C-alpha cells in the first residue's frame, strides 16, 4: 500500500504539471523504486533522458540509485525483449541505448539515456538537464538542494507545461546534515511547484498541506499481509515499545532523537536535528506540531515593541504595533 501511494502521487504530479517530494522512513526500497523509474524510461521511451542527482558519488554508484537502475536494465536485457545494446556510452555513470551500425558507422538505436550527476555543492550541475525524469536522492543530506532544484526546474518547463518530472526523496537523522531543503520541499512545496496534498501525516495539522510522507508504520517488516496491506496498529506497538527501550537503557540524550528520525511516525520526527543540544528537541518539535495549525492565533497575542529608556533613565518596554517580529529562520 505504501508503494501504491507513492506511484499514485507521482502519477498525479505528472498529470498536473507538478513535481514531487517524498519524506520517508528508511528501508522501504526507494532507491530501487527510483532506479526502476529510470529503467522504465530507458527501456520504453525513445530518446528519453533520466538524470539521477546526489550530493556525493557514493549515493549514486556504491549500492545507490544509479547502481539500482543498472541492475534493472541488465535484468531487462537478460530476461525480456526490451533490452538494448550499449556500445557508445556504457560507464558506471552514463548508460545510452545505442549501437554503431556496421555498414554506415552511424550511431543507431533507442537513444534513451540514464546519467548520474554528483552535485558536490555546485547547484549549476542542474542547469540544462532537460530530461523526462530528474531524481534527487538522499535529499536529507543534500547541501544546496533548493538551488539545484530551482535551476533544474527551469530546464524541464515551457510556459506552464512541465515535460519532465523532478522527484526528491530522503530521510532525516544524519548528524550535521543539511536537510532544511527536504523540510522546505515537504512543508512549502507549492512554492517549488511540488504537488501538495492535505497534511494527514502530522498531528493537529488542520487544513495544512504538504508533500508525501511515508511513515515507519507503512510496510514495516512483519507488519503487513501477503497482499501488502499494512498492519498499522501492530507496527505502532512495535515502534513505540522499542523507543521506550531506547529511552530507558541509553545514556546518550540524542539516542532517542536519532531513533525517531530514522524511523519516524510523523514528519516532524523525520526532520529532527540529531546533533548535540541541551534543549528537549523532540518535545519542542511535538509542541510546534500542536500549535502549527493555529499559528496565527498563537502569535497574534504577542506584544510587539521596543526596549527604551524612560525619562528616569530606566529601561522599559514600549508597545509598537508597526514592528514585525522575526519568526522565520534563516531570514529571507
mmCIF file of N, CA, C and O in Angstrom, residues 13-99:
data_model
loop_
_atom_site.group_PDB
_atom_site.id
_atom_site.type_symbol
_atom_site.label_atom_id
_atom_site.label_comp_id
_atom_site.label_asym_id
_atom_site.label_seq_id
_atom_site.Cartn_x
_atom_site.Cartn_y
_atom_site.Cartn_z
ATOM 1 N N UNK A 13 1.203 13.979 -9.915
ATOM 2 C CA UNK A 13 2.097 15.116 -10.133
ATOM 3 C C UNK A 13 2.337 15.342 -11.625
ATOM 4 O O UNK A 13 2.281 16.483 -12.111
ATOM 5 N N UNK A 14 2.580 14.272 -12.359
ATOM 6 C CA UNK A 14 2.815 14.406 -13.802
ATOM 7 C C UNK A 14 1.572 14.926 -14.514
ATOM 8 O O UNK A 14 1.670 15.769 -15.409
ATOM 9 N N UNK A 15 0.406 14.429 -14.138
ATOM 10 C CA UNK A 15 -0.834 14.872 -14.788
ATOM 11 C C UNK A 15 -1.087 16.359 -14.565
ATOM 12 O O UNK A 15 -1.689 17.019 -15.412
ATOM 13 N N UNK A 16 -0.629 16.884 -13.436
ATOM 14 C CA UNK A 16 -0.901 18.279 -13.094
ATOM 15 C C UNK A 16 0.281 19.208 -13.381
ATOM 16 O O UNK A 16 0.305 20.350 -12.932
ATOM 17 N N UNK A 17 1.258 18.727 -14.158
ATOM 18 C CA UNK A 17 2.441 19.526 -14.478
ATOM 19 C C UNK A 17 3.163 20.003 -13.213
ATOM 20 O O UNK A 17 3.630 21.140 -13.135
ATOM 21 N N UNK A 18 3.203 19.121 -12.229
ATOM 22 C CA UNK A 18 3.871 19.411 -10.963
ATOM 23 C C UNK A 18 5.060 18.485 -10.789
ATOM 24 O O UNK A 18 5.324 17.609 -11.613
ATOM 25 N N UNK A 19 5.768 18.689 -9.683
ATOM 26 C CA UNK A 19 6.875 17.816 -9.323
ATOM 27 C C UNK A 19 6.550 17.124 -8.010
ATOM 28 O O UNK A 19 5.459 17.293 -7.462
ATOM 29 N N UNK A 20 7.473 16.333 -7.491
ATOM 30 C CA UNK A 20 7.149 15.503 -6.330
ATOM 31 C C UNK A 20 8.291 15.508 -5.321
ATOM 32 O O UNK A 20 9.458 15.647 -5.672
ATOM 33 N N UNK A 21 7.907 15.360 -4.063
ATOM 34 C CA UNK A 21 8.884 15.296 -2.980
ATOM 35 C C UNK A 21 8.370 14.318 -1.931
ATOM 36 O O UNK A 21 7.206 14.391 -1.528
ATOM 37 N N UNK A 22 9.233 13.411 -1.504
ATOM 38 C CA UNK A 22 8.833 12.378 -0.562
ATOM 39 C C UNK A 22 9.754 12.409 0.650
ATOM 40 O O UNK A 22 10.988 12.338 0.521
ATOM 41 N N UNK A 23 9.163 12.575 1.814
ATOM 42 C CA UNK A 23 9.865 12.450 3.088
ATOM 43 C C UNK A 23 9.492 11.075 3.624
ATOM 44 O O UNK A 23 8.313 10.726 3.659
ATOM 45 N N UNK A 24 10.488 10.304 4.076
ATOM 46 C CA UNK A 24 10.194 8.889 4.305
ATOM 47 C C UNK A 24 11.030 8.301 5.430
ATOM 48 O O UNK A 24 12.025 8.882 5.858
ATOM 49 N N UNK A 25 10.594 7.134 5.862
ATOM 50 C CA UNK A 25 11.404 6.327 6.761
ATOM 51 C C UNK A 25 12.447 5.572 5.947
ATOM 52 O O UNK A 25 12.433 5.602 4.715
ATOM 53 N N UNK A 26 13.339 4.893 6.633
ATOM 54 C CA UNK A 26 14.379 4.131 5.924
ATOM 55 C C UNK A 26 13.905 2.696 5.665
ATOM 56 O O UNK A 26 12.977 2.197 6.272
ATOM 57 N N UNK A 27 14.596 2.059 4.724
ATOM 58 C CA UNK A 27 14.379 0.638 4.496
ATOM 59 C C UNK A 27 13.128 0.286 3.733
ATOM 60 O O UNK A 27 12.554 -0.785 3.950
ATOM 61 N N UNK A 28 12.666 1.143 2.843
ATOM 62 C CA UNK A 28 11.478 0.848 2.051
ATOM 63 C C UNK A 28 11.788 0.740 0.559
ATOM 64 O O UNK A 28 10.880 0.755 -0.268
ATOM 65 N N UNK A 29 13.049 0.672 0.200
ATOM 66 C CA UNK A 29 13.421 0.398 -1.187
ATOM 67 C C UNK A 29 13.225 1.547 -2.148
ATOM 68 O O UNK A 29 12.960 1.326 -3.335
ATOM 69 N N UNK A 30 13.378 2.787 -1.676
ATOM 70 C CA UNK A 30 13.130 3.913 -2.576
ATOM 71 C C UNK A 30 14.227 4.095 -3.607
ATOM 72 O O UNK A 30 13.975 4.625 -4.691
ATOM 73 N N UNK A 31 15.432 3.661 -3.311
ATOM 74 C CA UNK A 31 16.469 3.685 -4.351
ATOM 75 C C UNK A 31 16.109 2.720 -5.466
ATOM 76 O O UNK A 31 16.333 3.000 -6.649
ATOM 77 N N UNK A 32 15.540 1.568 -5.106
ATOM 78 C CA UNK A 32 15.085 0.620 -6.128
ATOM 79 C C UNK A 32 13.939 1.215 -6.943
ATOM 80 O O UNK A 32 13.886 1.073 -8.169
ATOM 81 N N UNK A 33 12.998 1.866 -6.263
ATOM 82 C CA UNK A 33 11.871 2.446 -6.986
ATOM 83 C C UNK A 33 12.333 3.540 -7.940
ATOM 84 O O UNK A 33 11.883 3.626 -9.077
ATOM 85 N N UNK A 34 13.231 4.403 -7.455
ATOM 86 C CA UNK A 34 13.752 5.470 -8.315
ATOM 87 C C UNK A 34 14.531 4.880 -9.485
ATOM 88 O O UNK A 34 14.405 5.331 -10.628
ATOM 89 N N UNK A 35 15.340 3.854 -9.210
ATOM 90 C CA UNK A 35 16.089 3.202 -10.282
ATOM 91 C C UNK A 35 15.168 2.549 -11.298
ATOM 92 O O UNK A 35 15.436 2.575 -12.512
ATOM 93 N N UNK A 36 14.058 1.983 -10.834
ATOM 94 C CA UNK A 36 13.113 1.342 -11.752
ATOM 95 C C UNK A 36 12.411 2.364 -12.641
ATOM 96 O O UNK A 36 12.086 2.086 -13.798
ATOM 97 N N UNK A 37 12.189 3.576 -12.098
ATOM 98 C CA UNK A 37 11.573 4.634 -12.904
ATOM 99 C C UNK A 37 12.500 5.033 -14.047
ATOM 100 O O UNK A 37 12.065 5.218 -15.188
ATOM 101 N N UNK A 38 13.796 5.154 -13.740
ATOM 102 C CA UNK A 38 14.764 5.481 -14.795
ATOM 103 C C UNK A 38 14.876 4.346 -15.803
ATOM 104 O O UNK A 38 14.959 4.581 -17.025
ATOM 105 N N UNK A 39 14.852 3.093 -15.312
ATOM 106 C CA UNK A 39 14.961 1.934 -16.204
ATOM 107 C C UNK A 39 13.734 1.819 -17.101
ATOM 108 O O UNK A 39 13.845 1.417 -18.269
ATOM 109 N N UNK A 40 12.577 2.166 -16.577
ATOM 110 C CA UNK A 40 11.355 2.141 -17.383
ATOM 111 C C UNK A 40 11.459 3.112 -18.549
ATOM 112 O O UNK A 40 11.136 2.781 -19.706
ATOM 113 N N UNK A 41 11.923 4.347 -18.285
ATOM 114 C CA UNK A 41 12.089 5.319 -19.360
ATOM 115 C C UNK A 41 13.114 4.829 -20.375
ATOM 116 O O UNK A 41 12.915 4.935 -21.590
ATOM 117 N N UNK A 42 14.230 4.318 -19.866
ATOM 118 C CA UNK A 42 15.319 3.828 -20.717
ATOM 119 C C UNK A 42 14.829 2.718 -21.650
ATOM 120 O O UNK A 42 15.213 2.663 -22.827
ATOM 121 N N UNK A 43 13.968 1.838 -21.130
ATOM 122 C CA UNK A 43 13.565 0.650 -21.882
ATOM 123 C C UNK A 43 12.376 0.895 -22.801
ATOM 124 O O UNK A 43 12.189 0.150 -23.770
ATOM 125 N N UNK A 44 11.571 1.925 -22.520
ATOM 126 C CA UNK A 44 10.306 2.047 -23.246
ATOM 127 C C UNK A 44 10.065 3.405 -23.897
ATOM 128 O O UNK A 44 9.096 3.539 -24.641
ATOM 129 N N UNK A 45 10.884 4.402 -23.631
ATOM 130 C CA UNK A 45 10.639 5.731 -24.201
ATOM 131 C C UNK A 45 11.872 6.161 -24.998
ATOM 132 O O UNK A 45 12.930 6.463 -24.422
ATOM 133 N N UNK A 46 11.748 6.193 -26.294
ATOM 134 C CA UNK A 46 12.875 6.518 -27.156
ATOM 135 C C UNK A 46 13.407 7.920 -26.891
ATOM 136 O O UNK A 46 12.641 8.858 -26.673
ATOM 137 N N UNK A 47 14.715 8.043 -26.922
ATOM 138 C CA UNK A 47 15.417 9.330 -26.782
ATOM 139 C C UNK A 47 15.153 10.020 -25.441
ATOM 140 O O UNK A 47 15.434 11.205 -25.291
ATOM 141 N N UNK A 48 14.631 9.294 -24.472
ATOM 142 C CA UNK A 48 14.388 9.898 -23.161
ATOM 143 C C UNK A 48 15.687 10.001 -22.373
ATOM 144 O O UNK A 48 16.616 9.220 -22.568
ATOM 145 N N UNK A 49 15.727 10.973 -21.468
ATOM 146 C CA UNK A 49 16.887 11.161 -20.600
ATOM 147 C C UNK A 49 16.409 11.151 -19.150
ATOM 148 O O UNK A 49 15.471 11.859 -18.789
ATOM 149 N N UNK A 50 17.071 10.358 -18.339
ATOM 150 C CA UNK A 50 16.783 10.299 -16.915
ATOM 151 C C UNK A 50 18.053 10.670 -16.161
ATOM 152 O O UNK A 50 19.110 10.078 -16.387
ATOM 153 N N UNK A 51 17.953 11.679 -15.290
ATOM 154 C CA UNK A 51 19.101 12.152 -14.515
ATOM 155 C C UNK A 51 18.914 11.775 -13.047
ATOM 156 O O UNK A 51 17.837 11.976 -12.470
ATOM 157 N N UNK A 52 19.966 11.252 -12.458
ATOM 158 C CA UNK A 52 19.945 10.851 -11.052
ATOM 159 C C UNK A 52 20.949 11.707 -10.298
ATOM 160 O O UNK A 52 22.156 11.600 -10.515
ATOM 161 N N UNK A 53 20.450 12.587 -9.421
ATOM 162 C CA UNK A 53 21.297 13.535 -8.700
ATOM 163 C C UNK A 53 21.528 13.058 -7.257
ATOM 164 O O UNK A 53 20.638 12.487 -6.630
ATOM 165 N N UNK A 54 22.707 13.355 -6.749
ATOM 166 C CA UNK A 54 23.008 13.163 -5.330
ATOM 167 C C UNK A 54 24.156 14.089 -4.968
ATOM 168 O O UNK A 54 24.875 14.599 -5.846
ATOM 169 N N UNK A 55 24.316 14.329 -3.683
ATOM 170 C CA UNK A 55 25.377 15.238 -3.254
ATOM 171 C C UNK A 55 26.749 14.598 -3.335
ATOM 172 O O UNK A 55 27.758 15.281 -3.507
ATOM 173 N N UNK A 56 26.812 13.265 -3.215
ATOM 174 C CA UNK A 56 28.072 12.541 -3.264
ATOM 175 C C UNK A 56 27.936 11.343 -4.184
ATOM 176 O O UNK A 56 26.858 10.740 -4.298
ATOM 177 N N UNK A 57 29.050 10.945 -4.820
ATOM 178 C CA UNK A 57 29.002 9.847 -5.785
ATOM 179 C C UNK A 57 28.625 8.518 -5.142
ATOM 180 O O UNK A 57 28.031 7.656 -5.787
ATOM 181 N N UNK A 58 28.967 8.330 -3.848
ATOM 182 C CA UNK A 58 28.664 7.053 -3.207
ATOM 183 C C UNK A 58 27.171 6.806 -3.102
ATOM 184 O O UNK A 58 26.728 5.655 -3.023
ATOM 185 N N UNK A 59 26.354 7.878 -3.096
ATOM 186 C CA UNK A 59 24.908 7.707 -3.042
ATOM 187 C C UNK A 59 24.335 7.342 -4.406
ATOM 188 O O UNK A 59 23.137 7.057 -4.520
ATOM 189 N N UNK A 60 25.185 7.360 -5.435
ATOM 190 C CA UNK A 60 24.748 7.021 -6.782
ATOM 191 C C UNK A 60 25.242 5.653 -7.219
ATOM 192 O O UNK A 60 24.471 4.822 -7.686
ATOM 193 N N UNK A 61 26.546 5.417 -7.068
ATOM 194 C CA UNK A 61 27.155 4.232 -7.668
ATOM 195 C C UNK A 61 27.473 3.123 -6.683
ATOM 196 O O UNK A 61 27.548 1.964 -7.061
ATOM 197 N N UNK A 62 27.669 3.439 -5.412
ATOM 198 C CA UNK A 62 28.000 2.406 -4.426
ATOM 199 C C UNK A 62 26.716 1.922 -3.764
ATOM 200 O O UNK A 62 26.335 2.360 -2.696
ATOM 201 N N UNK A 63 26.044 0.999 -4.432
ATOM 202 C CA UNK A 63 24.764 0.485 -3.977
ATOM 203 C C UNK A 63 23.737 1.609 -3.869
ATOM 204 O O UNK A 63 22.859 1.590 -3.014
ATOM 205 N N UNK A 64 23.862 2.617 -4.737
ATOM 206 C CA UNK A 64 22.951 3.748 -4.748
ATOM 207 C C UNK A 64 21.952 3.648 -5.874
ATOM 208 O O UNK A 64 21.786 2.601 -6.517
ATOM 209 N N UNK A 65 21.298 4.769 -6.162
ATOM 210 C CA UNK A 65 20.193 4.757 -7.116
ATOM 211 C C UNK A 65 20.662 4.434 -8.532
ATOM 212 O O UNK A 65 19.953 3.744 -9.289
ATOM 213 N N UNK A 66 21.869 4.868 -8.919
ATOM 214 C CA UNK A 66 22.369 4.540 -10.267
ATOM 215 C C UNK A 66 22.654 3.053 -10.394
ATOM 216 O O UNK A 66 22.331 2.436 -11.421
ATOM 217 N N UNK A 67 23.243 2.474 -9.366
ATOM 218 C CA UNK A 67 23.532 1.041 -9.431
ATOM 219 C C UNK A 67 22.243 0.231 -9.477
ATOM 220 O O UNK A 67 22.170 -0.819 -10.131
ATOM 221 N N UNK A 68 21.180 0.735 -8.804
ATOM 222 C CA UNK A 68 19.891 0.044 -8.856
ATOM 223 C C UNK A 68 19.292 0.139 -10.261
ATOM 224 O O UNK A 68 18.683 -0.818 -10.753
ATOM 225 N N UNK A 69 19.439 1.297 -10.902
ATOM 226 C CA UNK A 69 18.937 1.444 -12.265
ATOM 227 C C UNK A 69 19.673 0.503 -13.217
ATOM 228 O O UNK A 69 19.061 -0.112 -14.102
ATOM 229 N N UNK A 70 20.982 0.380 -13.034
ATOM 230 C CA UNK A 70 21.771 -0.528 -13.887
ATOM 231 C C UNK A 70 21.336 -1.970 -13.677
ATOM 232 O O UNK A 70 21.218 -2.748 -14.628
ATOM 233 N N UNK A 71 21.092 -2.345 -12.411
ATOM 234 C CA UNK A 71 20.599 -3.697 -12.138
ATOM 235 C C UNK A 71 19.305 -3.961 -12.900
ATOM 236 O O UNK A 71 19.105 -5.051 -13.462
ATOM 237 N N UNK A 72 18.439 -2.973 -12.932
ATOM 238 C CA UNK A 72 17.143 -3.135 -13.597
ATOM 239 C C UNK A 72 17.294 -3.293 -15.098
ATOM 240 O O UNK A 72 16.695 -4.191 -15.705
ATOM 241 N N UNK A 73 18.102 -2.422 -15.720
ATOM 242 C CA UNK A 73 18.224 -2.529 -17.186
ATOM 243 C C UNK A 73 19.007 -3.783 -17.584
ATOM 244 O O UNK A 73 18.764 -4.342 -18.661
ATOM 245 N N UNK A 74 19.911 -4.243 -16.729
ATOM 246 C CA UNK A 74 20.607 -5.502 -17.021
ATOM 247 C C UNK A 74 19.637 -6.676 -16.958
ATOM 248 O O UNK A 74 19.667 -7.580 -17.804
ATOM 249 N N UNK A 75 18.762 -6.669 -15.955
ATOM 250 C CA UNK A 75 17.760 -7.727 -15.840
ATOM 251 C C UNK A 75 16.821 -7.707 -17.037
ATOM 252 O O UNK A 75 16.485 -8.754 -17.604
ATOM 253 N N UNK A 76 16.388 -6.501 -17.413
ATOM 254 C CA UNK A 76 15.505 -6.365 -18.579
ATOM 255 C C UNK A 76 16.182 -6.896 -19.833
ATOM 256 O O UNK A 76 15.566 -7.585 -20.660
ATOM 257 N N UNK A 77 17.476 -6.594 -19.988
ATOM 258 C CA UNK A 77 18.203 -7.060 -21.162
ATOM 259 C C UNK A 77 18.360 -8.569 -21.211
ATOM 260 O O UNK A 77 18.370 -9.171 -22.286
ATOM 261 N N UNK A 78 18.467 -9.207 -20.038
ATOM 262 C CA UNK A 78 18.674 -10.659 -19.982
ATOM 263 C C UNK A 78 17.378 -11.452 -20.107
ATOM 264 O O UNK A 78 17.361 -12.552 -20.661
ATOM 265 N N UNK A 79 16.267 -10.903 -19.604
ATOM 266 C CA UNK A 79 15.068 -11.722 -19.436
ATOM 267 C C UNK A 79 13.849 -11.217 -20.189
ATOM 268 O O UNK A 79 12.778 -11.833 -20.085
ATOM 269 N N UNK A 80 13.960 -10.113 -20.932
ATOM 270 C CA UNK A 80 12.798 -9.590 -21.663
ATOM 271 C C UNK A 80 13.222 -9.192 -23.075
ATOM 272 O O UNK A 80 14.421 -9.099 -23.378
ATOM 273 N N UNK A 81 12.262 -8.895 -23.957
ATOM 274 C CA UNK A 81 12.588 -8.447 -25.315
ATOM 275 C C UNK A 81 12.956 -6.966 -25.394
ATOM 276 O O UNK A 81 13.159 -6.458 -26.501
ATOM 277 N N UNK A 82 13.049 -6.266 -24.267
ATOM 278 C CA UNK A 82 13.199 -4.811 -24.306
ATOM 279 C C UNK A 82 14.623 -4.343 -24.036
ATOM 280 O O UNK A 82 14.849 -3.168 -23.784
ATOM 281 N N UNK A 83 15.573 -5.247 -24.075
ATOM 282 C CA UNK A 83 16.961 -4.856 -23.865
ATOM 283 C C UNK A 83 17.500 -4.049 -25.032
ATOM 284 O O UNK A 83 16.888 -3.968 -26.101
ATOM 285 N N UNK A 84 18.658 -3.424 -24.826
ATOM 286 C CA UNK A 84 19.252 -2.592 -25.881
ATOM 287 C C UNK A 84 20.765 -2.638 -25.762
ATOM 288 O O UNK A 84 21.322 -2.732 -24.657
ATOM 289 N N UNK A 85 21.434 -2.575 -26.917
ATOM 290 C CA UNK A 85 22.891 -2.533 -26.931
ATOM 291 C C UNK A 85 23.377 -1.220 -26.330
ATOM 292 O O UNK A 85 22.697 -0.189 -26.408
ATOM 293 N N UNK A 86 24.580 -1.244 -25.733
ATOM 294 C CA UNK A 86 25.147 -0.034 -25.131
ATOM 295 C C UNK A 86 26.608 0.094 -25.573
ATOM 296 O O UNK A 86 27.533 0.047 -24.766
ATOM 297 N N UNK A 87 26.798 0.286 -26.853
ATOM 298 C CA UNK A 87 28.157 0.321 -27.389
ATOM 299 C C UNK A 87 28.810 1.694 -27.291
ATOM 300 O O UNK A 87 30.038 1.798 -27.282
ATOM 301 N N UNK A 88 28.013 2.749 -27.270
ATOM 302 C CA UNK A 88 28.580 4.096 -27.303
ATOM 303 C C UNK A 88 28.876 4.627 -25.910
ATOM 304 O O UNK A 88 29.967 5.092 -25.630
ATOM 305 N N UNK A 89 27.887 4.611 -25.030
ATOM 306 C CA UNK A 89 28.071 5.103 -23.674
ATOM 307 C C UNK A 89 27.698 3.986 -22.706
ATOM 308 O O UNK A 89 26.534 3.609 -22.583
ATOM 309 N N UNK A 90 28.705 3.441 -22.041
ATOM 310 C CA UNK A 90 28.434 2.348 -21.107
ATOM 311 C C UNK A 90 29.424 2.427 -19.949
ATOM 312 O O UNK A 90 30.418 1.712 -19.898
ATOM 313 N N UNK A 91 29.159 3.355 -19.037
ATOM 314 C CA UNK A 91 30.015 3.532 -17.875
ATOM 315 C C UNK A 91 29.157 3.430 -16.607
ATOM 316 O O UNK A 91 27.943 3.259 -16.673
ATOM 317 N N UNK A 92 29.797 3.558 -15.460
ATOM 318 C CA UNK A 92 29.071 3.474 -14.190
ATOM 319 C C UNK A 92 28.137 4.651 -13.982
ATOM 320 O O UNK A 92 27.220 4.585 -13.151
ATOM 321 N N UNK A 93 28.360 5.758 -14.718
ATOM 322 C CA UNK A 93 27.541 6.947 -14.508
ATOM 323 C C UNK A 93 26.770 7.377 -15.757
ATOM 324 O O UNK A 93 26.064 8.389 -15.716
ATOM 325 N N UNK A 94 26.879 6.617 -16.837
ATOM 326 C CA UNK A 94 26.178 7.013 -18.070
ATOM 327 C C UNK A 94 25.880 5.768 -18.899
ATOM 328 O O UNK A 94 26.785 5.049 -19.326
ATOM 329 N N UNK A 95 24.597 5.521 -19.126
ATOM 330 C CA UNK A 95 24.157 4.418 -19.974
ATOM 331 C C UNK A 95 23.338 4.988 -21.124
ATOM 332 O O UNK A 95 22.426 5.787 -20.907
ATOM 333 N N UNK A 96 23.680 4.575 -22.355
ATOM 334 C CA UNK A 96 22.966 5.056 -23.541
ATOM 335 C C UNK A 96 22.610 3.865 -24.425
ATOM 336 O O UNK A 96 23.482 3.050 -24.774
ATOM 337 N N UNK A 97 21.336 3.757 -24.768
ATOM 338 C CA UNK A 97 20.846 2.630 -25.561
ATOM 339 C C UNK A 97 21.092 2.898 -27.042
ATOM 340 O O UNK A 97 20.223 3.396 -27.749
ATOM 341 N N UNK A 98 22.297 2.595 -27.512
ATOM 342 C CA UNK A 98 22.631 2.822 -28.922
ATOM 343 C C UNK A 98 23.758 1.883 -29.336
ATOM 344 O O UNK A 98 24.449 1.296 -28.495
ATOM 345 N N UNK A 99 23.934 1.777 -30.636
ATOM 346 C CA UNK A 99 24.990 0.905 -31.163
ATOM 347 C C UNK A 99 25.523 1.508 -32.459
ATOM 348 O O UNK A 99 24.902 2.388 -33.070
#
